[in-house]
XYZ file of C-alpha atoms in Angstrom:
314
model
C 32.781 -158.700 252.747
C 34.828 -157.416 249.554
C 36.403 -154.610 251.688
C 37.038 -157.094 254.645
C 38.925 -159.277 252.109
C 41.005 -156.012 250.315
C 41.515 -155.023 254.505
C 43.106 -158.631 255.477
C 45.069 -159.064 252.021
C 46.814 -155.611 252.414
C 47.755 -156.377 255.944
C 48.848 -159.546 255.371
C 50.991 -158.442 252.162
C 52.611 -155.847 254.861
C 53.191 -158.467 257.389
C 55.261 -160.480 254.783
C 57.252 -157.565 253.612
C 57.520 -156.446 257.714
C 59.232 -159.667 258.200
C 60.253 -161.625 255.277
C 62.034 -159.039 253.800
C 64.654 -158.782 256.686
C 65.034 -162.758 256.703
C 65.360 -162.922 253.239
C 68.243 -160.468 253.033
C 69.453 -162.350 256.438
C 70.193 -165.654 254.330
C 71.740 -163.190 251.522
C 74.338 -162.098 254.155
C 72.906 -158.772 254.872
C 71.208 -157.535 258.242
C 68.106 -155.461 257.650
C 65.130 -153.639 259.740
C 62.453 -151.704 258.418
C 59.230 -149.981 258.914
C 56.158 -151.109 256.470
C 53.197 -148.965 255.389
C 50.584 -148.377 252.257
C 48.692 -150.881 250.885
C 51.545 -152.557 249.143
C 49.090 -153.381 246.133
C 48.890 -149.457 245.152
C 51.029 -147.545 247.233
C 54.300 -148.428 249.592
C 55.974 -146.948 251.985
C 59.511 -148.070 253.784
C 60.967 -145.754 256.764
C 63.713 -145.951 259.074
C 65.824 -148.456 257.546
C 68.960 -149.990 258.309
C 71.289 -152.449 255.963
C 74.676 -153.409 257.080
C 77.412 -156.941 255.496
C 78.720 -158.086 252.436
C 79.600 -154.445 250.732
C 76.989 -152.539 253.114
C 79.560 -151.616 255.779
C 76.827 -148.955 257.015
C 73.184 -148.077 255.581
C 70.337 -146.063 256.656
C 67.465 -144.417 254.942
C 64.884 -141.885 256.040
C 61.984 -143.257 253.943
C 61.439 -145.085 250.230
C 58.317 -144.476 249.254
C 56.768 -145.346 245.954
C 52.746 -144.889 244.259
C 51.880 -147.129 241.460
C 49.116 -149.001 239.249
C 49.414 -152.061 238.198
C 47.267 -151.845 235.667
C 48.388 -149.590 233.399
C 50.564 -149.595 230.887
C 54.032 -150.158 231.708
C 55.085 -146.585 230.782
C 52.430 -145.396 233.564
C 52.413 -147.536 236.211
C 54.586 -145.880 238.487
C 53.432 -142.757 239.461
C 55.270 -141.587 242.197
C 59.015 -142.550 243.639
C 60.684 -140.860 246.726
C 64.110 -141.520 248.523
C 65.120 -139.556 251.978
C 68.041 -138.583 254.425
C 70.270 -141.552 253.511
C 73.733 -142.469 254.821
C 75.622 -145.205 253.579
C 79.459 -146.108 253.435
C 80.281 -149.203 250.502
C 82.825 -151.094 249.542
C 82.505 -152.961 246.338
C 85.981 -154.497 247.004
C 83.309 -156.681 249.502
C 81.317 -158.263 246.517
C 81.756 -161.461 246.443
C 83.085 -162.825 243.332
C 80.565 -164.320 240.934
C 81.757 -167.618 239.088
C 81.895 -167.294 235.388
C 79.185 -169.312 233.605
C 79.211 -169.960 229.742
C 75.795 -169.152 228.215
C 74.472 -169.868 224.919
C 74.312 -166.617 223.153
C 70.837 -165.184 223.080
C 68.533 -163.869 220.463
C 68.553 -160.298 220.547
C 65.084 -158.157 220.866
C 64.442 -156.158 217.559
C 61.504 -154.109 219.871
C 63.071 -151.357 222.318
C 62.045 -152.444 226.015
C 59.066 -150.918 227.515
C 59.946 -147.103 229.064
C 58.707 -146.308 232.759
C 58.196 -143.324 233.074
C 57.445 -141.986 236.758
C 55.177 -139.203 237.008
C 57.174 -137.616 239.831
C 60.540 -138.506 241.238
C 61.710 -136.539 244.720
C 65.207 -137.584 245.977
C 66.498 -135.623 249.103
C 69.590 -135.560 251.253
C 71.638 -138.367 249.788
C 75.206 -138.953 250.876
C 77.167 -141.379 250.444
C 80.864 -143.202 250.691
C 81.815 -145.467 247.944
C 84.765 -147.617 248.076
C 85.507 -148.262 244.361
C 86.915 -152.214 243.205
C 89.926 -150.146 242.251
C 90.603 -148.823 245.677
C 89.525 -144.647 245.049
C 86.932 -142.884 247.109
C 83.832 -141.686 245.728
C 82.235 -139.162 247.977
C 78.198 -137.435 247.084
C 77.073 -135.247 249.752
C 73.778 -133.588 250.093
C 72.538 -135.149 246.735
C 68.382 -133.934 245.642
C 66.487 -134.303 242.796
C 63.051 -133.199 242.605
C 61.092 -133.477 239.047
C 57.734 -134.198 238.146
C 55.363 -133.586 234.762
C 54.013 -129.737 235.132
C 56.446 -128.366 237.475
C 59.839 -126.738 237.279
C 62.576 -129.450 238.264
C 66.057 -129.009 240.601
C 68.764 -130.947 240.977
C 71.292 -130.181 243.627
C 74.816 -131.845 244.890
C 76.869 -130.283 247.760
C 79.938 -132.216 247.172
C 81.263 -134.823 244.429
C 84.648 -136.170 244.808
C 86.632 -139.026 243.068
C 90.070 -139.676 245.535
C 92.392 -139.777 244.835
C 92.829 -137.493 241.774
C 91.387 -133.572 241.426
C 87.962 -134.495 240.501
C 85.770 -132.438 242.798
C 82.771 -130.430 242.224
C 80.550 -128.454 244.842
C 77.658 -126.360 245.123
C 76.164 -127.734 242.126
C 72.461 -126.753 241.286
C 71.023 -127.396 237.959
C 67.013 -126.777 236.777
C 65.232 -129.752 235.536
C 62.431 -129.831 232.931
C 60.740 -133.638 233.160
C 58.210 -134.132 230.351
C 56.372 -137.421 229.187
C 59.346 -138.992 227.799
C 61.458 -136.011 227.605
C 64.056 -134.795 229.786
C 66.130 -131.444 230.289
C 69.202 -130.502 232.611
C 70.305 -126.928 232.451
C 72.156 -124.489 233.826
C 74.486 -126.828 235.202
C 78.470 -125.850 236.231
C 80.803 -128.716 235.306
C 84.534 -129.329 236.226
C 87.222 -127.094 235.318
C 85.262 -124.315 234.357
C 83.084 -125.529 232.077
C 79.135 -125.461 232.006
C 76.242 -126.957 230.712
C 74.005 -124.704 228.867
C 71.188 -127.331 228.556
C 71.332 -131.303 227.613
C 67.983 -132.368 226.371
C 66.948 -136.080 225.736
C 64.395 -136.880 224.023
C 62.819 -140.624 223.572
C 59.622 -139.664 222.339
C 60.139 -142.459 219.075
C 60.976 -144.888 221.650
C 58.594 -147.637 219.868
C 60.345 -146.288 216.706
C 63.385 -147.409 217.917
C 64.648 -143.334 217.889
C 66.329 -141.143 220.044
C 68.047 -137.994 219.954
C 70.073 -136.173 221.792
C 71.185 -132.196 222.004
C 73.834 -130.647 224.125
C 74.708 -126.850 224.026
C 78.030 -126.638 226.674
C 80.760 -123.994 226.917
C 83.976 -123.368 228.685
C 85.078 -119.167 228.936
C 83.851 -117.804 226.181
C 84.054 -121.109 224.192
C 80.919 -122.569 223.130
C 79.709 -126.483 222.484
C 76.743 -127.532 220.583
C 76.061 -131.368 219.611
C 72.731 -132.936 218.238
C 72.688 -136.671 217.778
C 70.007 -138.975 216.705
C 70.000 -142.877 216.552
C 67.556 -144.950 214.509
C 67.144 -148.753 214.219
C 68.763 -148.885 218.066
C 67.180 -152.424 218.807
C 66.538 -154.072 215.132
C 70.281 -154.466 214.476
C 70.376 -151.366 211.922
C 71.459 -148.786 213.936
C 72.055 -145.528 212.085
C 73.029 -142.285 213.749
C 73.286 -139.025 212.675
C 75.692 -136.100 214.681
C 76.961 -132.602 214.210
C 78.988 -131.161 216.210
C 80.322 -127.268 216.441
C 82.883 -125.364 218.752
C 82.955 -121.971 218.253
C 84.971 -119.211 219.702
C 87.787 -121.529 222.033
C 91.351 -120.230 222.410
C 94.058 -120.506 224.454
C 92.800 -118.213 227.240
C 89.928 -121.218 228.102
C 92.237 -124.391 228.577
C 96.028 -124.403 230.285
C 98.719 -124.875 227.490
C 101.971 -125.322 227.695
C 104.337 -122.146 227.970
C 104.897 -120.357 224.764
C 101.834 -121.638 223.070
C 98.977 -119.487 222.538
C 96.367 -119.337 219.563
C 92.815 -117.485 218.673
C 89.568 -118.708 217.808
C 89.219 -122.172 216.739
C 86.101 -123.138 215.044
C 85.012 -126.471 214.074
C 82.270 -128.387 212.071
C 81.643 -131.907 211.923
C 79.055 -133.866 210.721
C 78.725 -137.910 210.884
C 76.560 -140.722 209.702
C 76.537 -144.451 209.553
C 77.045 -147.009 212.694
C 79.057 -146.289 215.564
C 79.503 -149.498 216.175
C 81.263 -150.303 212.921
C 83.614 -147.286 212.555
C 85.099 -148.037 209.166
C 81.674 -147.847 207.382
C 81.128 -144.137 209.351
C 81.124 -141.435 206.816
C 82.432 -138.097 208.459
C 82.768 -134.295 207.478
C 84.412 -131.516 208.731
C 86.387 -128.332 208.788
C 88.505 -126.775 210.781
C 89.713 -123.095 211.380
C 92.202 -121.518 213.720
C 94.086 -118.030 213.944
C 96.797 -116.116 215.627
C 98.962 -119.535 216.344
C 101.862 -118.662 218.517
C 104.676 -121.881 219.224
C 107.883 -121.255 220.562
C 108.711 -118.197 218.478
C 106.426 -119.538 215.479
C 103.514 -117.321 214.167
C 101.080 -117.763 211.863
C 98.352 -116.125 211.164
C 95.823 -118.861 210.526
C 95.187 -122.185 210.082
C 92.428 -124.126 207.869
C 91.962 -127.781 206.686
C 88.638 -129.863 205.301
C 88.822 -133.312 205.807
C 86.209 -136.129 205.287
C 86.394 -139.957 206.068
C 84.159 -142.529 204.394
C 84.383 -146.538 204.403
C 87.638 -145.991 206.652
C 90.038 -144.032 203.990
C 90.253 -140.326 204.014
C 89.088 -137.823 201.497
């Protein structure tokens, strides 16, 4: 009798998502179809959908699929997530416009929000047309990710494109490392030469209220390293802490104007305080450059310290 009951309550929760979903987005303004499987109360799985109105000029998807527990913790109860083969052309210039209600300021939460944390995520074949409120083109083709716990990651994009304007990247492939709250993007080529050695975030404090952050990045023979990390993110006493290096960038990795060329520039800075209340930031650096070359001006090299604390310079 048990397994009778689970039998009927699973294919009745599938029968209401089978149709109520589609009428439900109906009233919204949006026409829907889609294809229901799993059990819906562990597992769910949506195929050959359709969307179109409002902003949806065109939508279709392969399959969203998803694998979860609800009764673990938060941080574990989703344990798989997977998006396929979708097509979709937007236009946010369709939103319609929200009124503007006055609400009583609330209270903010001094405890970070509860993290979930997928066990494996697999995105594949993505592309879509996005028609910005501003009236540019945003273009993804052939957009995958695929990372899970264990298991080397990828991430993949055969186009990017913001028009108009020259922002346009393609053929990007990056490696992924997902850990248990820890994530990884390497290997990565950015716009205008530039690449990303490896950007690591890490929210393994998250109940601490701590993050951090490290990025190693260069352009030619230029490098970029920064390491950040935040404290008191969510109790209202934020504190960071940042340094920040560039080593080895000269004229050769960056178009200047004609006439100007210069040598290695290094730099050092180091920060700490709130970045959300700049004049109580205290900040340190130095900076170095050589071989300067301006419109017939030379000079050998170039050094200055500086510091800033409680807004006046040091």
């Amino acid at each position: 009798m048990l397994v009778l009951a689970v039998v009927f309550r699973e294919a009745l929760l599938r029968a209401l998502l089978q149709h109520g979903g589609p009428r439900g987005a109906e009233m919204a303004g949006v026409k829907l179809s889609w294809q229901v499987e799993g059990s819906v109360m562990r597992d769910l799985k949506l195929t050959d959908i359709t969307a179109s109105g409002l902003m949806i000029d065109k939508a279709s998807v392969g399959e969203f699929s998803a694998a979860y527990d609800a009764r673990a913790e938060m941080e574990d109860i989703v344990k798989r997530i997977a998006l396929k083969n979708v097509e979709a052309v937007v236009d946010l210039r369709k939103l319609p416009k929200s009124e503007t209600v006055v609400e009583p300021p609330k209270t903010a939460s001094k405890k970070p929000p509860p993290l979930v944390w997928p066990s494996v995520i697999d995105i594949e074949n993505v592309n879509a047309s996005v028609t910005l409120a501003d009236g540019r083109l945003l273009t993804v083709r052939g957009l995958t990710l695929r990372i899970g716990e264990g298991m080397p990651g990828v991430f993949e994009c055969a186009e990017f494109k913001l028009e108009p304007g020259d922002l346009r990247v393609a053929g990007v492939k990056a490696g992924v490392q997902w850990k248990k709250r820890e994530l990884t993007i390497s290997g990565l080529d950015l716009p205008y030469g530039a690449r990303l050695g490896a950007l690591t975030i890490d929210l393994r404090e998250w109940e601490k209220e701590a993050a951090s952050v490290k990025l190693e990045a260069g352009i030619g023979k230029a490098a970029v390293m920064v390491e950040a990390l935040a404290r008191g993110i969510f109790s209202g006493a934020l504190q960071t802490k940042a340094d920040v290096s560039v080593t080895n960038f000269t004229s050769q990795d960056w178009k200047m104007p004609d006439g100007v060329s210069f040598g290695p520039v290094e730099v050092k800075v180091h920060a700490e305080g709130d970045p959300t209340k700049p004049m109580h930031l205290s900040v340190d650096g130095q900076v170095s450059v050589t071989d300067v070359r301006a419109t017939g001006a030379m000079l050998d090299r170039v050094s200055a310290v500086f510091g800033v604390k409680d807004g006046i310079a040091r």
